[in-house]
Amino acid sequence: MGDYSRETSGTRKNNHQSSPSSRTPRPPAFLDIDFFQERD
């Protein structure tokens, strides 16, 4: 699940690099943090 979330976030950032709203994806970022914390 963590890998999938990270890949989706990267693709979204690359796709919407010009969009300010998409530039700050809160849902994906939160998931990424949760994944990192669980791994630690």
XYZ file of C-alpha atoms in Angstrom:
40
model
C 0.000 0.000 0.000
C 2.845 2.371 0.831
C 4.517 1.856 -2.537
C 1.273 2.446 -4.402
C 0.598 5.644 -2.446
C 4.073 6.954 -3.152
C 3.819 6.223 -6.852
C 0.447 7.944 -7.105
C 1.769 11.015 -5.292
C 4.780 11.256 -7.610
C 2.666 10.910 -10.741
C 0.190 13.501 -9.491
C 2.940 15.964 -8.630
C 4.559 15.510 -12.031
C 1.234 15.798 -13.812
C 0.082 18.860 -11.877
C 3.363 20.634 -11.304
C 1.878 23.917 -12.494
C -1.207 23.621 -10.295
C -0.766 25.191 -6.835
C -3.671 23.223 -5.378
C -2.266 19.898 -6.580
C 1.235 20.950 -5.598
C 0.167 20.565 -1.941
C -1.502 17.141 -1.913
C -2.521 16.652 1.708
C -4.071 13.145 1.456
C -1.065 11.548 -0.291
C 1.426 13.398 1.898
C -0.351 12.195 5.024
C -0.302 8.626 3.773
C 3.381 8.933 2.981
C 4.142 10.141 6.506
C 2.076 7.340 8.022
C 3.926 4.790 5.897
C 7.296 6.185 6.915
C 6.353 6.182 10.596
C 5.120 2.601 10.442
C 8.331 1.516 8.724
C 10.472 3.232 11.335
